[in-house]
PDB file of C-alpha atoms in Angstrom:
ATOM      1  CA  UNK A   1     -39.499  21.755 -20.634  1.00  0.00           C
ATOM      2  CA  UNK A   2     -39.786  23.326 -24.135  1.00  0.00           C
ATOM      3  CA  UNK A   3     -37.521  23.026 -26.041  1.00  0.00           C
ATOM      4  CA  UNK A   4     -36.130  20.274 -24.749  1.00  0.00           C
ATOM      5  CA  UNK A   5     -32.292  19.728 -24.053  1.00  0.00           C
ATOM      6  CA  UNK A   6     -29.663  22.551 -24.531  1.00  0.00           C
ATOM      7  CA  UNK A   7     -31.345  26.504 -24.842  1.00  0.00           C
ATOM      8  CA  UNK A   8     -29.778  29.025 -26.470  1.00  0.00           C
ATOM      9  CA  UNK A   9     -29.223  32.348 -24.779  1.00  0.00           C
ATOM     10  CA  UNK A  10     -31.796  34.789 -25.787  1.00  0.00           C
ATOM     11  CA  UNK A  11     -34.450  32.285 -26.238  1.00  0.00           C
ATOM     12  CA  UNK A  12     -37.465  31.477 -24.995  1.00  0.00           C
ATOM     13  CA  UNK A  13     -38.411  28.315 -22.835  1.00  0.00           C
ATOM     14  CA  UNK A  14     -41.479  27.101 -20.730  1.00  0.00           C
ATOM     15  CA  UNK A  15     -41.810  24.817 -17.891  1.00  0.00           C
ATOM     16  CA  UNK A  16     -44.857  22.765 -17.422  1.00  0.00           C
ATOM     17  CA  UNK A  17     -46.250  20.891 -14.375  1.00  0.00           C
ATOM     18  CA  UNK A  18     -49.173  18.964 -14.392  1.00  0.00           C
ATOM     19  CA  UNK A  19     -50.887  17.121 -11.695  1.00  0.00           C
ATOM     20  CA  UNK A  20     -54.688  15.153 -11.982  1.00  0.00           C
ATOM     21  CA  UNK A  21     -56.114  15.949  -8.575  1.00  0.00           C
ATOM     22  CA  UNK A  22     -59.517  17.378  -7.221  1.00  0.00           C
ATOM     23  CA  UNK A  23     -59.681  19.318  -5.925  1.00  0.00           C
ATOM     24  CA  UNK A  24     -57.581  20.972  -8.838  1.00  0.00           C
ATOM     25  CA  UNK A  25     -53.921  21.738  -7.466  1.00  0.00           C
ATOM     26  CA  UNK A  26     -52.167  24.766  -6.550  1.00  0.00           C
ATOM     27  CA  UNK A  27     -48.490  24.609  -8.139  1.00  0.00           C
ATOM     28  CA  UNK A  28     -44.901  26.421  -6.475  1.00  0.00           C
ATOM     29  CA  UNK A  29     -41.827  26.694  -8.504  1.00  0.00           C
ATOM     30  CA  UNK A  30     -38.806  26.286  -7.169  1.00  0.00           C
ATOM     31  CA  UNK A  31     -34.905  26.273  -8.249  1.00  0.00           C
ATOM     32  CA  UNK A  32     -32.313  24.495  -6.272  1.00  0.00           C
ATOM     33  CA  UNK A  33     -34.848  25.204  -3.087  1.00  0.00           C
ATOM     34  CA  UNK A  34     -35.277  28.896  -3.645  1.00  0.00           C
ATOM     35  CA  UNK A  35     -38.821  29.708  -4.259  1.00  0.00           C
ATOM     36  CA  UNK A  36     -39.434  31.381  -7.612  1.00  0.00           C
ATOM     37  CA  UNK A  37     -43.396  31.328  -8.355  1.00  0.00           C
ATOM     38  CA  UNK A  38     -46.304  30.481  -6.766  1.00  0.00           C
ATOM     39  CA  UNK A  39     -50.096  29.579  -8.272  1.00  0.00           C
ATOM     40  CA  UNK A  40     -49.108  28.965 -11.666  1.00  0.00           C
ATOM     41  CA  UNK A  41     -48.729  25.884 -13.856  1.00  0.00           C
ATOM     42  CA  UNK A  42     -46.804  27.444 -16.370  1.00  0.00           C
ATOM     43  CA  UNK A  43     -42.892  28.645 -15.320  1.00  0.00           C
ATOM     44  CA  UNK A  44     -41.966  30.978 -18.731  1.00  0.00           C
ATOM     45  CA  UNK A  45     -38.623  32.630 -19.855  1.00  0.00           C
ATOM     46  CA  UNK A  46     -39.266  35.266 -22.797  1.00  0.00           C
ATOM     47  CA  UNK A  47     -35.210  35.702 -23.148  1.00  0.00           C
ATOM     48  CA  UNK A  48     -33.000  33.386 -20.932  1.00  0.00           C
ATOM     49  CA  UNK A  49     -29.840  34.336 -19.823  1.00  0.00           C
ATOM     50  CA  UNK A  50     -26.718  32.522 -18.450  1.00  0.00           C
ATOM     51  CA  UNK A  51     -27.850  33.500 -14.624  1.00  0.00           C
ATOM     52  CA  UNK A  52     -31.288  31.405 -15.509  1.00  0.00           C
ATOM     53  CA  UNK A  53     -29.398  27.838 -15.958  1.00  0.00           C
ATOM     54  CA  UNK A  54     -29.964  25.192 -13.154  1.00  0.00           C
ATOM     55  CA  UNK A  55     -32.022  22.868 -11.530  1.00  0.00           C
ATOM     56  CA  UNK A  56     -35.733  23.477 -11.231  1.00  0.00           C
ATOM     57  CA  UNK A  57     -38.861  21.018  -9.899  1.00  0.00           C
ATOM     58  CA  UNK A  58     -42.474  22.286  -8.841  1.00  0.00           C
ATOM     59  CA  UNK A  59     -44.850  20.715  -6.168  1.00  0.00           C
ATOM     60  CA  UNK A  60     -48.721  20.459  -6.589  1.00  0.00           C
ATOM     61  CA  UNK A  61     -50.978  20.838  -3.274  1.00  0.00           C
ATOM     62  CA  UNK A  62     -54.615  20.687  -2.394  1.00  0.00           C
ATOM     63  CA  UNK A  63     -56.110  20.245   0.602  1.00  0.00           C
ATOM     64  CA  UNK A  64     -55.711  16.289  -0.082  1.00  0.00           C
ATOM     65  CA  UNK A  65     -52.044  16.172  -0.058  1.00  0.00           C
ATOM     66  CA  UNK A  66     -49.165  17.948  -1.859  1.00  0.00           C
ATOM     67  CA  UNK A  67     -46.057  16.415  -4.477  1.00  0.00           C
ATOM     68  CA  UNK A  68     -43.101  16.874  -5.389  1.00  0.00           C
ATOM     69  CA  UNK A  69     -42.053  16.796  -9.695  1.00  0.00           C
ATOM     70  CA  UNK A  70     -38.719  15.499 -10.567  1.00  0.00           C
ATOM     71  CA  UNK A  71     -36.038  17.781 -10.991  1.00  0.00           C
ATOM     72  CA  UNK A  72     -35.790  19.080 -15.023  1.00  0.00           C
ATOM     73  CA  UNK A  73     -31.918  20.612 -15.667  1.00  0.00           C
ATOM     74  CA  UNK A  74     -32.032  24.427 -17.872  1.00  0.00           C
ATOM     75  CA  UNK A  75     -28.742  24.494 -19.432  1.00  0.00           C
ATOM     76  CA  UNK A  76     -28.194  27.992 -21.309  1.00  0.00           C
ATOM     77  CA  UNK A  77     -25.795  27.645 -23.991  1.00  0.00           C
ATOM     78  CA  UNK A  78     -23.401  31.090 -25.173  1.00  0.00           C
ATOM     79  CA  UNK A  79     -20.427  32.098 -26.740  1.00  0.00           C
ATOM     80  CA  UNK A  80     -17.672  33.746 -24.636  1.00  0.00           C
ATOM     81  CA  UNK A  81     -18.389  36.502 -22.743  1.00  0.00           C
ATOM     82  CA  UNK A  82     -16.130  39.734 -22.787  1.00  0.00           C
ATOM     83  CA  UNK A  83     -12.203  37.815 -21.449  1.00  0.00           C
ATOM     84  CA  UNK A  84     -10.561  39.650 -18.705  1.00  0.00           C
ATOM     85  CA  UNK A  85      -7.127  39.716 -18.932  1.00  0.00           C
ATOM     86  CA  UNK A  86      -4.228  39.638 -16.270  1.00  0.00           C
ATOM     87  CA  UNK A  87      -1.041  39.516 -15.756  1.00  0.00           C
ATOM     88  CA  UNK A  88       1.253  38.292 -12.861  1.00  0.00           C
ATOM     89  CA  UNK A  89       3.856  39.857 -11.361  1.00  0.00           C
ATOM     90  CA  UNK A  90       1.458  43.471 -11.833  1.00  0.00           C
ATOM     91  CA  UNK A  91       3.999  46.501 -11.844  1.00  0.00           C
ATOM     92  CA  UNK A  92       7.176  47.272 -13.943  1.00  0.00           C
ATOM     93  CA  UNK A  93       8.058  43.921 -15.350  1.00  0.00           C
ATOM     94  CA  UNK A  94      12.016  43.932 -15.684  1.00  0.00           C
ATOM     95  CA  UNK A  95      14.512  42.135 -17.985  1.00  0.00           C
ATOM     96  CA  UNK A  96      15.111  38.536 -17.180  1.00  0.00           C
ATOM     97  CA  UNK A  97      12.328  37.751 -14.986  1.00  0.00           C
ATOM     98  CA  UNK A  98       9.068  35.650 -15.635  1.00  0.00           C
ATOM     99  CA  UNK A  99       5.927  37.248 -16.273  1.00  0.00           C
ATOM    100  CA  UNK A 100       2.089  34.929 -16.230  1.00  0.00           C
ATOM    101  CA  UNK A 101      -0.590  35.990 -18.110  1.00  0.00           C
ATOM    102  CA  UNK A 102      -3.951  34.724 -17.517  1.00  0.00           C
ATOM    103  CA  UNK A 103      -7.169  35.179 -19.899  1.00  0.00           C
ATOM    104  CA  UNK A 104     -10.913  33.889 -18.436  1.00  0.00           C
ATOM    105  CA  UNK A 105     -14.589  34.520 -20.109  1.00  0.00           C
ATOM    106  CA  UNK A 106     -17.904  33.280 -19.145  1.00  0.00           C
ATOM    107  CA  UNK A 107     -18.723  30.928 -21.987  1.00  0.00           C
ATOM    108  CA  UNK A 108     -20.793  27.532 -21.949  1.00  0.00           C
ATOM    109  CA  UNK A 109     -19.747  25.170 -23.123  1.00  0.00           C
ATOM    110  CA  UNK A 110     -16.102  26.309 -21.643  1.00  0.00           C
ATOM    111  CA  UNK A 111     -14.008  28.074 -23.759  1.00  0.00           C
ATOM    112  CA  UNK A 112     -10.391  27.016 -25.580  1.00  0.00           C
ATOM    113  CA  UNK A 113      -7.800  29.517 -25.258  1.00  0.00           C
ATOM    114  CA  UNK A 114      -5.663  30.385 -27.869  1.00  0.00           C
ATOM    115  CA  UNK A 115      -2.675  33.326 -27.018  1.00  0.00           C
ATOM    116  CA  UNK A 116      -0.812  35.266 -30.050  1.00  0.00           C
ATOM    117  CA  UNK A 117       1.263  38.136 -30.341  1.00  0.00           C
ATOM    118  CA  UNK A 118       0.601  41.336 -32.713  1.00  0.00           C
ATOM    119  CA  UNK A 119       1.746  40.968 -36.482  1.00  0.00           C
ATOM    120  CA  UNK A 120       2.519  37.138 -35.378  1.00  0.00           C
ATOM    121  CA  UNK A 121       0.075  34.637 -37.432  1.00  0.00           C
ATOM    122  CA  UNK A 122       1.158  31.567 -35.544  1.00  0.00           C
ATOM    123  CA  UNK A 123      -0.108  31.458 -31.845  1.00  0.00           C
ATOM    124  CA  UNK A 124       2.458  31.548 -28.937  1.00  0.00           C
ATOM    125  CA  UNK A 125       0.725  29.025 -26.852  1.00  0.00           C
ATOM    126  CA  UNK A 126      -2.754  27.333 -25.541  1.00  0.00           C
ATOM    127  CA  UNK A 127      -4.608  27.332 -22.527  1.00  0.00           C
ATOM    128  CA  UNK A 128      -5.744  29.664 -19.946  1.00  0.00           C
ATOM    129  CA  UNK A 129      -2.340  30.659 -18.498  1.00  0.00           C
ATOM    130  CA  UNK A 130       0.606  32.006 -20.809  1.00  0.00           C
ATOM    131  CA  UNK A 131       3.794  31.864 -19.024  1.00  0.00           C
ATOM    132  CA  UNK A 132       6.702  33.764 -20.487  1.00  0.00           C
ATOM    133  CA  UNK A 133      10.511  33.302 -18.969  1.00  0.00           C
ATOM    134  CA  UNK A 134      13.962  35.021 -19.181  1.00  0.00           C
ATOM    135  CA  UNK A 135      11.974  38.140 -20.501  1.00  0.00           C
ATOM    136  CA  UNK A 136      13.799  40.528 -23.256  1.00  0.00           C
ATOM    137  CA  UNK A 137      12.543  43.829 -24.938  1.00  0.00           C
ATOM    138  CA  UNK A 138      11.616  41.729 -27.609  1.00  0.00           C
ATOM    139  CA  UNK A 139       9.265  40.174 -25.388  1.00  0.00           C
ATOM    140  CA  UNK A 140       7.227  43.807 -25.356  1.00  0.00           C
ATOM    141  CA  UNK A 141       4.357  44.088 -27.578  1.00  0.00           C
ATOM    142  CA  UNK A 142       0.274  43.217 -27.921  1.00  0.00           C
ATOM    143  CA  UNK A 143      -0.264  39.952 -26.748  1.00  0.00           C
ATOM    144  CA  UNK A 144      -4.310  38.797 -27.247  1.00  0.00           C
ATOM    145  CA  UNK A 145      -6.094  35.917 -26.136  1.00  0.00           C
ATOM    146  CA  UNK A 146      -8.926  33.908 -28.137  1.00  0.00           C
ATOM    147  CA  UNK A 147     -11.933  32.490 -26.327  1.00  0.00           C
ATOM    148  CA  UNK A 148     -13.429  30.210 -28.345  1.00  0.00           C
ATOM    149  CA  UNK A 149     -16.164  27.534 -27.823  1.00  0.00           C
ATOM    150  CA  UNK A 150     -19.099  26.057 -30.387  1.00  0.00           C
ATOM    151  CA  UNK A 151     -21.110  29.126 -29.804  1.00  0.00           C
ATOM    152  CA  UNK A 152     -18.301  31.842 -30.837  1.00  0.00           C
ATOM    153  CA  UNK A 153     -15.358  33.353 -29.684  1.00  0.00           C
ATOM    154  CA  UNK A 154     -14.206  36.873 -28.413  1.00  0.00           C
ATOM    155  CA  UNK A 155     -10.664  38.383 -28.448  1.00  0.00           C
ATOM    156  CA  UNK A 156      -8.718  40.527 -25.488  1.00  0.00           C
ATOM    157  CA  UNK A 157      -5.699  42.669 -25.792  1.00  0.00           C
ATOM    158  CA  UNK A 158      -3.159  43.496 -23.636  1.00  0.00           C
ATOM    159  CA  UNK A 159      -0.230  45.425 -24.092  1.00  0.00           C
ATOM    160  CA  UNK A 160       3.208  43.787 -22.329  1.00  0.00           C
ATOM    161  CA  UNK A 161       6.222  46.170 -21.609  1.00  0.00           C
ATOM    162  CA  UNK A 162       9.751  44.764 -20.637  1.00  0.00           C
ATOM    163  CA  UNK A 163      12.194  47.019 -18.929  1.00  0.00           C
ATOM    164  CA  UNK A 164      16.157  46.816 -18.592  1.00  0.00           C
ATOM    165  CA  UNK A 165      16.804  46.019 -14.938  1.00  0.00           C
ATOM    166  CA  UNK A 166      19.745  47.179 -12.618  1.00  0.00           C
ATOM    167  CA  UNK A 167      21.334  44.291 -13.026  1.00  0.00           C
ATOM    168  CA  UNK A 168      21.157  44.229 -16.990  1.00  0.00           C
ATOM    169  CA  UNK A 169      22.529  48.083 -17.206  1.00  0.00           C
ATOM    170  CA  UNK A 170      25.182  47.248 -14.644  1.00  0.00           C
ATOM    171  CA  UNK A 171      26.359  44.189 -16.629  1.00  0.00           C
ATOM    172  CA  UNK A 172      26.157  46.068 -19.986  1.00  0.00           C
ATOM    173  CA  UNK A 173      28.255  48.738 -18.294  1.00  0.00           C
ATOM    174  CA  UNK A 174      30.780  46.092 -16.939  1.00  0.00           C
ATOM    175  CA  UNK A 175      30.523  44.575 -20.655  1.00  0.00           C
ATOM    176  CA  UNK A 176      31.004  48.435 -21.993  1.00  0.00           C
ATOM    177  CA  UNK A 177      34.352  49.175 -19.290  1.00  0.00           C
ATOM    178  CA  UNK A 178      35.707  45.851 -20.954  1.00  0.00           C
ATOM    179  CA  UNK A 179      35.734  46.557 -24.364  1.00  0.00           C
ATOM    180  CA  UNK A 180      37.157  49.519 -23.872  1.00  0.00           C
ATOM    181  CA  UNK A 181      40.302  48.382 -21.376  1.00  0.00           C
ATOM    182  CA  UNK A 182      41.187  45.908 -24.176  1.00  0.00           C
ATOM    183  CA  UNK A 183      41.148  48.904 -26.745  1.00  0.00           C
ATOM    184  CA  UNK A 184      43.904  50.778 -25.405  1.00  0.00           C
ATOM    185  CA  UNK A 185      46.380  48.386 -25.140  1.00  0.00           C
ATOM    186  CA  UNK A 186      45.118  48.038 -29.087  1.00  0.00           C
ATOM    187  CA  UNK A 187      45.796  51.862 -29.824  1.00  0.00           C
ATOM    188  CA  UNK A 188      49.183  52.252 -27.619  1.00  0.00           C
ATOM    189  CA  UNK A 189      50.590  49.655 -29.258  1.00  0.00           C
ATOM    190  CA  UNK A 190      49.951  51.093 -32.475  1.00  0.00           C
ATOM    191  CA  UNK A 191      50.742  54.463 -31.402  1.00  0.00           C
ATOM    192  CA  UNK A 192      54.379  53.042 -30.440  1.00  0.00           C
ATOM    193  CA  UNK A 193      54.808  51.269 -33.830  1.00  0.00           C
ATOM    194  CA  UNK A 194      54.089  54.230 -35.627  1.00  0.00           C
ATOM    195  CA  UNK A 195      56.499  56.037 -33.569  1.00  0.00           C
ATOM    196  CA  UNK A 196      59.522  53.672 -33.665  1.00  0.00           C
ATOM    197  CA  UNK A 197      58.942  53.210 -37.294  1.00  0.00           C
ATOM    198  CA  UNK A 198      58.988  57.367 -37.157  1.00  0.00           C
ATOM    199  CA  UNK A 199      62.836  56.998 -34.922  1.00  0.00           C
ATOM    200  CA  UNK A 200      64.302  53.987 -37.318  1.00  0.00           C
ATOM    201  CA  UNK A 201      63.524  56.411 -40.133  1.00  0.00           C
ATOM    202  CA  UNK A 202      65.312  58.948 -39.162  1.00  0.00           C
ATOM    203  CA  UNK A 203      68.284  57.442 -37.542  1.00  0.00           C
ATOM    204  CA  UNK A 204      69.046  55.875 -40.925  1.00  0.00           C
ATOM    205  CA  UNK A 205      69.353  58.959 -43.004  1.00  0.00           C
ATOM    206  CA  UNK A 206      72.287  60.348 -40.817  1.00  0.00           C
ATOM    207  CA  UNK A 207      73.899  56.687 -41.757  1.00  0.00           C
ATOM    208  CA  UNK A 208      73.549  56.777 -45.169  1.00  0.00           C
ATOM    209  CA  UNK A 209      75.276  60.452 -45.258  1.00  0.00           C
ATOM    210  CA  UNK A 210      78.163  59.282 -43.140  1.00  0.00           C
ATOM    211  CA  UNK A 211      78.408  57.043 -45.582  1.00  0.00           C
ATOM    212  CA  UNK A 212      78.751  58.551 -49.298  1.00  0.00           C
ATOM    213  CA  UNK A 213      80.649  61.224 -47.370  1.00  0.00           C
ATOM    214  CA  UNK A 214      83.269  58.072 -46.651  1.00  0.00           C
ATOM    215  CA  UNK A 215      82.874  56.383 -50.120  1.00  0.00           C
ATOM    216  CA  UNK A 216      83.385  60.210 -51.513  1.00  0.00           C
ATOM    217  CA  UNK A 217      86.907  60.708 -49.753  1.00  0.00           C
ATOM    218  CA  UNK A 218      88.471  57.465 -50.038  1.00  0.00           C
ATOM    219  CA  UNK A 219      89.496  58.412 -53.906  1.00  0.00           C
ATOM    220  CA  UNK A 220      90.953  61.269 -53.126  1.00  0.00           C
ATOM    221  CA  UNK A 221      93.580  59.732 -50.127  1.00  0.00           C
ATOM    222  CA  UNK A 222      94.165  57.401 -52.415  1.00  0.00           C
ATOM    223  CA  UNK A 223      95.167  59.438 -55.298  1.00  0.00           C
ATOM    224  CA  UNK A 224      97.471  61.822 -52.806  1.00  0.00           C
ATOM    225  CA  UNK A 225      99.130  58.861 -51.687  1.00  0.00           C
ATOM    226  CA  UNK A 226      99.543  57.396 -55.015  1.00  0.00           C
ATOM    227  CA  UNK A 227     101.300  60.826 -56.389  1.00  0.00           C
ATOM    228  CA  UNK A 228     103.598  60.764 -53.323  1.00  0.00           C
ATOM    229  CA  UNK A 229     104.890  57.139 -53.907  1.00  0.00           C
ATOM    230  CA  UNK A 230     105.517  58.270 -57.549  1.00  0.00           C
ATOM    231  CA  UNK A 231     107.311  61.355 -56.136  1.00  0.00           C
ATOM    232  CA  UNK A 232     109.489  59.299 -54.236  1.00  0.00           C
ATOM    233  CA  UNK A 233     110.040  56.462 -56.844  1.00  0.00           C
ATOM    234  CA  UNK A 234     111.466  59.449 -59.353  1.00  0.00           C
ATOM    235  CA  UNK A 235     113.723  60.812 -56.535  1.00  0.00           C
ATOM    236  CA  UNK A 236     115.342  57.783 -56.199  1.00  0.00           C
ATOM    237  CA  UNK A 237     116.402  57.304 -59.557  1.00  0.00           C
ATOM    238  CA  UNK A 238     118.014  60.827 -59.936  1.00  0.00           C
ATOM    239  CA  UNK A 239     119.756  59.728 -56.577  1.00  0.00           C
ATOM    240  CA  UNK A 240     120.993  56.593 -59.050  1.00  0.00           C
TER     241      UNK A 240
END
């Protein structure tokens, strides 16, 4: 084989098998026991691809005898191919629940995975499967994986939507009812401050009249009785 060793996708490579035999040999390639090309010497790739990589061995026959070559291994190097992206449950994926995503490309050597979320510079996690529990709208957003390997590396997108389940609204309702039965005790009991405040106010004023109206006549019973005592005292002492 030439080059020898690892091939680059897109390049060329020949396969040579020789034989010393009279009279002169008739060569068959094969790979992995599918025939490929008979009558030549020479086995040549202008532009090998990933399909081309595998095991491959020719025989040389006359009408002496026939042979077998030793097997020679074509191993196509390439940088991810375009990632396909999926996610697990597929469908409306609801608040609180669990949600797999899963990223594979063609790439030899295999490819590293590396998963990050839009506008987020540190990655959210490594390896082929991203799990994400307990799922909140925060959650929703781009979320791309990174297939990377010595050869390059290729980027897929996919957009993840979370959605408030019945459970979630029915529990923010409950949450909602609660708040509000603990309010109105709040506001009633205000409500009947305000009013007996209102009541004590205005039973005092009434008081307060009664009151200089009884400070304002005591003088004057006193005074009548005080004249009448005198009246008396002077009667008496005419009588004497």
């Amino acid at each position: 084989m030439n080059p020898s060793g690892d091939v680059m996708k897109d390049s060329s490579v020949n396969l040579t098998c020789s034989i010393d035999a009279n009279p002169a040999a008739k060569y068959t390639w094969y790979k992995e026991k599918q025939l490929l090309l008979s009558g030549e010497p020479q086995l040549v790739f202008t532009s090998v691809q990933s399909s081309d990589s595998g095991e491959y061995y020719c025989t040389a026959e006359n009408e002496l005898g026939k042979t077998t070559s030793e097997y020679v291994s074509l191993n196509v190097k390439y940088g991810p191919q375009t990632s396909t992206l999926s996610v697990s449950p597929s469908g409306e994926i609801v608040e609180g629940s669990s949600v797999t995503l899963t990223c594979s490309s063609d790439a030899n050597p295999a490819a590293n995975y590396t998963w990050y979320k839009e506008n987020e510079d540190s990655p959210k996690a490594s390896g082929q499967i991203f799990t994400i529990t307990d799922l909140r709208p925060e959650h929703s957003g781009n979320y791309y994986c990174e297939a990377q390997n010595t050869r390059g590396r290729r980027n897929s997108t996919l957009n993840l939507t979370v959605v408030a389940g019945k459970s979630v609204l029915i529990m923010n309702i409950i949450r909602l009812t609660l708040v509000v039965l603990m309010l109105i005790p709040l506001v009633v009991l205000s409500l009947w401050t305000r009013k007996k405040k209102k009541t004590l106010s205005l039973n005092s004023e009434p008081n307060e009249a009664v009151e200089m109206m009884e400070v304002d006549s005591c003088p004057g019973y006193e005074n009548s009785t005080t004249a009448a005592q005198t009246q008396d005292t002077e009667e008496q002492e005419d009588l004497v």
